[in-house]
């Protein structure tokens, strides 16, 4: 086996890296990676002295690692510009970060409800851990947990600004970049110390595997993470690891396409909403006017680069698009649920990042979410079909609202 990674792969483009950054780990002539299901690996008989068997060999027991894990981590490390360690889920990865850094005072930004639950579990285990908001003073803070883009709104945080504040206080900046995998964002470039991904979402991309990734800048950090993963058995199963490696091959085309379609859809829905509130609107846009009148707001990073919210760092942070998750809020909870059910192409289900478009009512999971908000995860359907789906769902809402008004 050629153990040395071809240095070409470090300078290649993402789409090339995703296909070849594990080629040096291939032991057979198979072009597609083989799935490795063995939990145990034979000790070498030739190189080992009698009193000291096996400690220098690469694989011994699968709780530690497997050949497929190494391959997936090689690709993940190359594309995320760090040292990647793979876990059984995004939340397991989040727990691993807490176990590694053992923070005493956490500054926590808006974040996925599951991450908040993991932090609660950690606090139940470790006494006297304080949690403050990410906008509070970082006095005494040793870990800042930021999510960007934020689930469920798809809005972006200025990572560079948080990195400055965190580092001034001597704190570690962790960025959960689940909603913006490469090539959408590279948080180390803005100063993040640790990057977390739920690989269940875009990295896996097909709604068929649970996994998570922690990426650190230094190889030594990855060694410590792997030791805890081994002891606690926090890693992925064989099938998931293999599915992930296979899915990473198409990451770049999937994510760029999903992000571009989402941005078009956001602009389409935002223009419908705006035309509904434009007072000078006459006959030709009457249909659009009534369609958009129930939309209270559309949220997405692409809407943050213009107008009052505009921050030049955000455009820099997102050189290849803004991600494929956005939020649409309605005047009432019932309207939101009506639209979630009326959408036909968008499956009404939780999760995000898969090849099929999904709509989720986050309040059902997270009582801190607005009950009027729908989270949309855009898949690989065509923009025209998704826009048509929205039009028919909003039309159905309009018909239902008019009927109710007449009763
Ligand atoms: C889904 C998600 C997680 C949790 O990942 P799992 O793989 O479901 O454990 C963490 N953070 C964000 C932003 C997510 O969307």
Coordinates of C-alpha atoms and ligand atoms in Angstrom, one line a residue:
X1 CA 0.0 0.0 0.0
X2 CA 1.3 3.5 -0.9
X3 CA 1.0 5.2 2.5
X4 CA 1.9 8.7 1.3
X5 CA -0.9 10.9 -0.1
X6 CA 0.0 12.3 -3.5
X7 CA 0.7 16.0 -2.7
X8 CA -1.2 16.9 -5.9
X9 CA -4.4 16.2 -4.1
X10 CA -3.8 19.0 -1.5
X11 CA -3.7 21.6 -4.2
X12 CA -6.4 20.1 -6.5
X13 CA -9.9 21.4 -6.7
X14 CA -12.6 20.1 -4.4
X15 CA -14.3 17.9 -7.0
X16 CA -10.9 16.2 -7.8
X17 CA -10.0 15.9 -4.1
X18 CA -13.4 14.3 -3.3
X19 CA -12.6 11.6 -5.9
X20 CA -9.0 10.9 -5.3
X21 CA -7.8 12.0 -1.8
X22 CA -8.0 8.4 -0.6
X23 CA -6.4 6.7 -3.7
X24 CA -3.1 6.1 -1.8
X25 CA -5.1 3.9 0.7
X26 CA -6.5 1.5 -1.9
X27 CA -5.0 -2.0 -1.3
X28 CA -6.7 -3.7 -4.2
X29 CA -7.1 -2.7 -7.9
X30 CA -10.8 -1.9 -7.3
X31 CA -11.7 1.5 -8.6
X32 CA -14.7 1.9 -6.4
X33 CA -13.8 1.5 -2.7
X34 CA -14.6 -1.8 -1.1
X35 CA -16.7 -1.9 2.1
X36 CA -14.8 -3.2 5.0
X37 CA -17.0 -5.0 7.5
X38 CA -14.5 -6.8 9.6
X39 CA -14.4 -5.9 13.3
X40 CA -11.0 -7.6 13.8
X41 CA -7.8 -7.6 11.8
X42 CA -5.1 -10.3 11.8
X43 CA -1.8 -9.5 13.5
X44 CA 1.3 -9.4 11.3
X45 CA 3.3 -12.5 12.0
X46 CA 6.6 -11.6 10.4
X47 CA 7.5 -8.2 11.8
X48 CA 6.4 -8.7 15.4
X49 CA 8.7 -9.9 18.2
X50 CA 7.3 -12.6 20.5
X51 CA 6.7 -10.4 23.5
X52 CA 5.2 -7.5 21.7
X53 CA 2.5 -8.4 19.3
X54 CA 0.6 -6.1 17.0
X55 CA 0.8 -2.6 18.5
X56 CA 2.5 -1.1 15.4
X57 CA -0.1 -2.4 13.0
X58 CA -2.6 0.0 11.5
X59 CA -5.8 -1.9 12.3
X60 CA -6.6 -4.3 15.1
X61 CA -10.2 -3.8 16.1
X62 CA -12.9 -1.7 14.4
X63 CA -13.9 0.4 17.4
X64 CA -10.6 2.1 16.8
X65 CA -10.8 2.5 13.0
X66 CA -11.2 0.5 9.7
X67 CA -9.7 0.9 6.3
X68 CA -12.9 2.5 5.0
X69 CA -12.8 5.0 7.9
X70 CA -9.3 6.0 7.0
X71 CA -10.3 6.5 3.4
X72 CA -13.3 8.6 4.3
X73 CA -11.2 10.7 6.8
X74 CA -8.5 11.2 4.2
X75 CA -11.1 12.7 1.8
X76 CA -12.8 14.7 4.6
X77 CA -9.4 16.1 5.9
X78 CA -8.4 17.1 2.4
X79 CA -11.6 18.9 1.5
X80 CA -12.1 20.6 4.9
X81 CA -8.5 21.8 5.1
X82 CA -7.8 20.2 8.5
X83 CA -7.6 16.8 10.3
X84 CA -11.0 15.1 10.2
X85 CA -12.3 12.5 12.7
X86 CA -15.5 10.6 11.9
X87 CA -18.3 9.9 14.4
X88 CA -21.6 8.0 14.5
X89 CA -23.7 11.2 14.3
X90 CA -23.4 15.0 14.3
X91 CA -24.4 15.1 17.9
X92 CA -21.8 12.5 18.8
X93 CA -19.3 14.7 17.1
X94 CA -20.5 17.6 19.2
X95 CA -20.2 15.6 22.4
X96 CA -16.6 14.6 21.4
X97 CA -15.7 18.3 21.1
X98 CA -16.9 19.0 24.6
X99 CA -15.1 15.9 26.0
X100 CA -11.9 17.1 24.2
X101 CA -11.9 20.8 25.3
X102 CA -13.7 20.3 28.7
X103 CA -15.0 23.9 28.7
X104 CA -16.0 25.6 32.0
X105 CA -17.8 28.5 30.4
X106 CA -19.4 28.2 27.0
X107 CA -20.6 31.1 24.8
X108 CA -23.4 29.6 22.8
X109 CA -24.9 31.3 19.7
X110 CA -28.2 30.4 18.0
X111 CA -27.9 26.7 17.4
X112 CA -29.6 23.4 16.5
X113 CA -31.7 22.2 19.4
X114 CA -29.9 18.9 19.6
X115 CA -26.6 20.6 20.2
X116 CA -28.2 22.5 23.1
X117 CA -29.3 19.2 24.5
X118 CA -25.8 17.7 24.2
X119 CA -24.5 20.7 26.1
X120 CA -27.2 20.1 28.8
X121 CA -26.0 16.5 29.1
X122 CA -22.4 17.6 29.4
X123 CA -23.5 20.1 32.2
X124 CA -25.2 17.2 34.0
X125 CA -21.9 15.3 33.9
X126 CA -19.6 18.2 34.7
X127 CA -20.6 20.5 37.6
X128 CA -20.5 24.3 37.5
X129 CA -20.3 24.7 33.7
X130 CA -21.7 28.1 32.7
X131 CA -23.4 28.9 29.4
X132 CA -23.8 32.5 28.2
X133 CA -25.1 33.9 24.9
X134 CA -22.6 34.5 22.0
X135 CA -23.3 38.2 22.1
X136 CA -22.4 38.5 25.9
X137 CA -19.0 39.4 27.3
X138 CA -16.4 36.6 26.7
X139 CA -14.9 37.2 30.1
X140 CA -13.9 33.8 31.5
X141 CA -15.3 32.0 28.4
X142 CA -13.1 29.2 27.2
X143 CA -15.2 27.9 24.3
X144 CA -17.4 29.7 21.8
X145 CA -19.9 27.6 19.9
X146 CA -21.2 29.2 16.7
X147 CA -23.4 27.8 14.0
X148 CA -23.1 29.3 10.6
X149 CA -25.4 29.3 8.6
X150 CA -27.9 28.9 11.4
X151 CA -30.4 26.1 11.3
X152 CA -33.3 26.8 10.6
X153 CA -33.1 30.2 9.0
X154 CA -30.1 29.7 6.7
X155 CA -28.7 33.1 7.8
X156 CA -24.9 33.5 8.2
X157 CA -22.8 34.7 11.1
X158 CA -19.6 36.7 10.6
X159 CA -17.1 34.0 11.7
X160 CA -14.1 36.3 11.5
X161 CA -15.6 38.7 13.9
X162 CA -16.4 35.9 16.4
X163 CA -12.9 34.5 16.0
X164 CA -11.4 37.9 16.9
X165 CA -13.5 38.1 20.1
X166 CA -13.0 34.5 21.0
X167 CA -9.2 34.6 20.6
X168 CA -8.9 37.9 22.5
X169 CA -10.5 36.1 25.4
X170 CA -8.3 33.0 25.0
X171 CA -11.3 30.8 24.0
X172 CA -11.5 28.1 21.3
X173 CA -14.0 28.9 18.5
X174 CA -16.0 25.9 17.3
X175 CA -18.1 26.4 14.2
X176 CA -20.9 24.0 13.3
X177 CA -20.8 24.4 9.5
X178 CA -23.3 21.6 8.8
X179 CA -25.4 23.9 6.5
X180 CA -22.4 25.1 4.5
X181 CA -20.0 22.2 3.7
X182 CA -17.2 22.7 1.2
X183 CA -17.3 24.4 -1.3
X184 CA -19.8 26.7 0.4
X185 CA -17.7 27.6 3.3
X186 CA -14.2 27.0 4.8
X187 CA -14.4 28.2 8.5
X188 CA -10.7 27.7 9.2
X189 CA -10.1 30.5 6.7
X190 CA -12.0 32.9 9.0
X191 CA -10.2 31.8 12.1
X192 CA -12.3 28.8 13.5
X193 CA -10.3 26.4 15.6
X194 CA -12.6 23.4 15.3
X195 CA -15.2 22.7 12.6
X196 CA -18.1 20.3 13.2
X197 CA -20.4 18.8 10.5
X198 CA -23.4 16.6 10.8
X199 CA -22.4 14.3 7.9
X200 CA -26.0 13.1 7.9
X201 CA -26.8 16.2 6.0
X202 CA -24.8 17.4 2.9
X203 CA -21.7 15.3 3.2
X204 CA -23.9 12.1 3.2
X205 CA -26.4 14.0 1.0
X206 CA -28.9 11.2 0.3
X207 CA -30.9 10.9 3.5
X208 CA -29.6 7.4 4.1
X209 CA -26.8 7.6 6.7
X210 CA -26.1 9.1 10.2
X211 CA -22.6 10.4 10.7
X212 CA -20.7 13.4 12.1
X213 CA -17.3 14.9 11.6
X214 CA -15.0 17.0 13.9
X215 CA -12.2 18.8 12.0
X216 CA -9.2 20.3 13.9
X217 CA -6.2 22.2 12.6
X218 CA -3.5 20.0 14.2
X219 CA -2.8 16.3 13.7
X220 CA -2.2 16.0 17.4
X221 CA -5.7 17.2 18.2
X222 CA -7.1 14.4 15.9
X223 CA -5.0 11.8 17.7
X224 CA -6.6 12.8 21.0
X225 CA -10.1 12.8 19.5
X226 CA -9.5 9.3 18.1
X227 CA -8.4 8.0 21.4
X228 CA -11.7 9.1 23.1
X229 CA -13.7 7.8 20.1
X230 CA -12.0 4.4 20.5
X231 CA -12.6 4.2 24.2
X232 CA -16.3 5.2 24.0
X233 CA -17.1 3.6 20.7
X234 CA -18.3 6.8 19.2
X235 CA -17.4 5.9 15.6
X236 CA -19.5 5.0 12.5
X237 CA -20.7 1.6 11.4
X238 CA -19.2 0.0 8.3
X239 CA -22.1 0.6 6.0
X240 CA -22.5 4.3 7.0
X241 CA -18.7 4.9 6.5
X242 CA -18.8 3.4 3.0
X243 CA -22.0 5.2 2.0
X244 CA -20.4 8.4 3.2
X245 CA -17.2 7.9 1.2
X246 CA -19.3 7.1 -1.9
X247 CA -21.4 10.2 -1.4
X248 CA -18.5 12.5 -1.0
X249 CA -17.5 11.8 -4.6
X250 CA -20.4 14.0 -5.8
X251 CA -20.4 16.6 -3.0
X252 CA -19.2 19.5 -5.0
X253 CA -21.7 19.2 -7.9
X254 CA -24.6 18.4 -5.5
X255 CA -24.0 21.2 -3.1
X256 CA -23.3 23.9 -5.7
X257 CA -26.4 23.0 -7.6
X258 CA -28.6 22.8 -4.5
X259 CA -27.3 26.2 -3.3
X260 CA -27.9 27.8 -6.7
X261 CA -31.4 26.5 -6.9
X262 CA -32.1 27.6 -3.3
X263 CA -30.9 31.1 -4.0
X264 CA -33.2 31.4 -7.1
X265 CA -36.1 30.1 -5.1
X266 CA -35.4 32.5 -2.2
X267 CA -35.4 35.4 -4.7
X268 CA -38.6 34.1 -6.3
X269 CA -40.4 33.9 -3.0
X270 CA -39.0 37.2 -1.8
X271 CA -40.2 38.9 -5.0
X272 CA -43.7 37.4 -4.5
X273 CA -43.7 38.7 -0.9
X274 CA -42.5 42.1 -1.9
X275 CA -45.0 42.5 -4.8
X276 CA -47.8 41.8 -2.3
X277 CA -46.8 44.7 -0.1
X278 CA -46.0 47.1 -3.0
X279 CA -48.9 49.6 -2.9
X280 CA -48.6 50.7 -6.5
X281 CA -49.4 47.2 -7.8
X282 CA -52.1 47.1 -10.5
X283 CA -53.8 44.4 -12.5
X284 CA -50.9 42.4 -14.1
X285 CA -49.5 41.4 -10.8
X286 CA -52.7 40.8 -9.0
X287 CA -52.2 37.1 -8.9
X288 CA -48.7 37.4 -7.5
X289 CA -50.0 40.0 -5.0
X290 CA -52.5 37.6 -3.5
X291 CA -50.1 34.7 -3.6
X292 CA -47.5 36.5 -1.5
X293 CA -49.8 38.2 1.0
X294 CA -49.5 35.5 3.6
X295 CA -45.7 35.3 3.5
X296 CA -44.4 37.3 6.5
X297 CA -40.7 36.8 5.7
X298 CA -38.1 34.9 3.8
X299 CA -34.7 34.3 5.4
X300 CA -31.5 33.1 3.7
X301 CA -27.9 34.2 3.6
X302 CA -28.3 35.4 0.0
X303 CA -30.6 38.1 1.4
X304 CA -28.0 39.3 3.9
X305 CA -25.6 40.6 1.3
X306 CA -27.8 43.6 0.3
X307 CA -29.5 46.3 2.2
X308 CA -29.3 47.1 5.9
X309 CA -27.9 43.7 6.9
X310 CA -25.1 43.9 4.4
X311 CA -21.7 42.8 5.8
X312 CA -18.8 42.4 3.3
X313 CA -17.3 39.6 5.4
X314 CA -20.3 37.5 4.6
X315 CA -19.6 37.5 0.9
X316 CA -16.0 36.7 1.5
X317 CA -17.0 33.8 3.8
X318 CA -19.2 32.4 1.0
X319 CA -17.2 32.3 -2.2
X320 CA -19.3 29.6 -3.8
X321 CA -22.9 30.2 -2.7
X322 CA -25.0 30.5 0.4
X323 CA -26.2 27.0 1.0
X324 CA -29.5 25.3 0.3
X325 CA -31.5 25.8 3.5
X326 CA -33.8 28.8 4.0
X327 CA -36.9 29.7 6.0
X328 CA -40.3 31.0 5.0
X329 CA -42.6 32.4 7.7
X330 CA -46.3 33.0 7.5
X331 CA -48.8 35.2 9.2
X332 CA -50.0 32.2 11.3
X333 CA -49.0 28.8 12.4
X334 CA -52.0 27.2 10.6
X335 CA -51.0 28.9 7.4
X336 CA -47.4 27.5 7.8
X337 CA -48.8 24.0 8.4
X338 CA -51.2 24.3 5.5
X339 CA -48.4 25.2 3.1
X340 CA -46.1 22.4 4.4
X341 CA -48.9 19.9 3.6
X342 CA -49.9 21.6 0.3
X343 CA -46.4 21.4 -1.1
X344 CA -46.2 18.3 -3.3
X345 CA -42.6 17.9 -4.6
X346 CA -41.1 19.0 -1.2
X347 CA -41.5 16.1 1.1
X348 CA -42.9 17.1 4.5
X349 CA -40.2 15.6 6.8
X350 CA -37.4 16.7 9.0
X351 CA -33.7 16.8 8.2
X352 CA -31.9 18.5 5.4
X353 CA -29.1 18.3 2.9
X354 CA -30.4 15.3 0.9
X355 CA -31.0 15.2 -2.8
X356 CA -34.7 15.5 -2.4
X357 CA -36.3 18.8 -1.3
X358 CA -37.8 18.8 2.2
X359 CA -40.0 21.1 4.2
X360 CA -40.1 21.0 8.0
X361 CA -42.1 22.7 10.7
X362 CA -39.4 23.2 13.2
X363 CA -41.7 24.1 16.1
X364 CA -42.7 20.5 16.2
X365 CA -39.2 19.6 17.3
X366 CA -37.9 22.8 18.9
X367 CA -40.3 24.9 21.0
X368 CA -37.9 27.8 20.7
X369 CA -38.5 28.0 17.0
X370 CA -41.3 30.2 15.6
X371 CA -44.5 28.2 15.0
X372 CA -45.1 30.3 11.9
X373 CA -41.8 29.2 10.3
X374 CA -41.1 26.5 7.7
X375 CA -37.6 25.3 7.0
X376 CA -36.8 24.4 3.4
X377 CA -34.0 22.2 2.3
X378 CA -33.6 22.4 -1.4
X379 CA -32.6 19.2 -3.3
X380 CA -31.7 18.5 -6.9
X381 CA -35.1 19.0 -8.5
X382 CA -35.2 21.7 -11.1
X383 CA -35.9 25.3 -10.1
X384 CA -38.9 25.5 -12.4
X385 CA -40.5 22.4 -10.8
X386 CA -39.9 23.7 -7.3
X387 CA -41.2 27.2 -8.1
X388 CA -44.3 25.6 -9.7
X389 CA -44.8 23.6 -6.5
X390 CA -44.6 26.8 -4.4
X391 CA -47.0 28.6 -6.7
X392 CA -49.6 25.8 -6.4
X393 CA -49.2 25.6 -2.6
X394 CA -49.6 29.3 -2.2
X395 CA -52.6 29.3 -4.6
X396 CA -54.2 26.5 -2.5
X397 CA -53.6 28.6 0.7
X398 CA -55.2 31.7 -1.0
X399 CA -58.3 29.7 -2.0
X400 CA -58.6 28.3 1.5
X401 CA -58.2 31.7 3.1
X402 CA -60.8 33.2 0.8
X403 CA -63.2 30.4 1.6
X404 CA -62.7 30.9 5.3
X405 CA -63.2 34.7 5.0
X406 CA -66.6 34.1 3.3
X407 CA -67.9 31.7 5.9
Ligands
LIG1 C1 -28.6 17.8 12.1 C2 -27.7 18.8 12.7 C3 -26.9 18.4 13.8 C4 -27.0 17.0 14.4 O1 -26.5 16.0 13.5 P1 -27.0 14.4 13.6 O2 -26.2 13.8 12.5 O3 -28.5 14.5 13.4 O4 -26.7 14.0 15.0 C5 -26.0 19.3 14.4 N1 -26.0 20.5 13.9 C6 -26.8 21.0 12.9 C7 -26.6 22.4 12.4 C8 -27.7 20.1 12.3 O5 -28.4 20.6 11.3

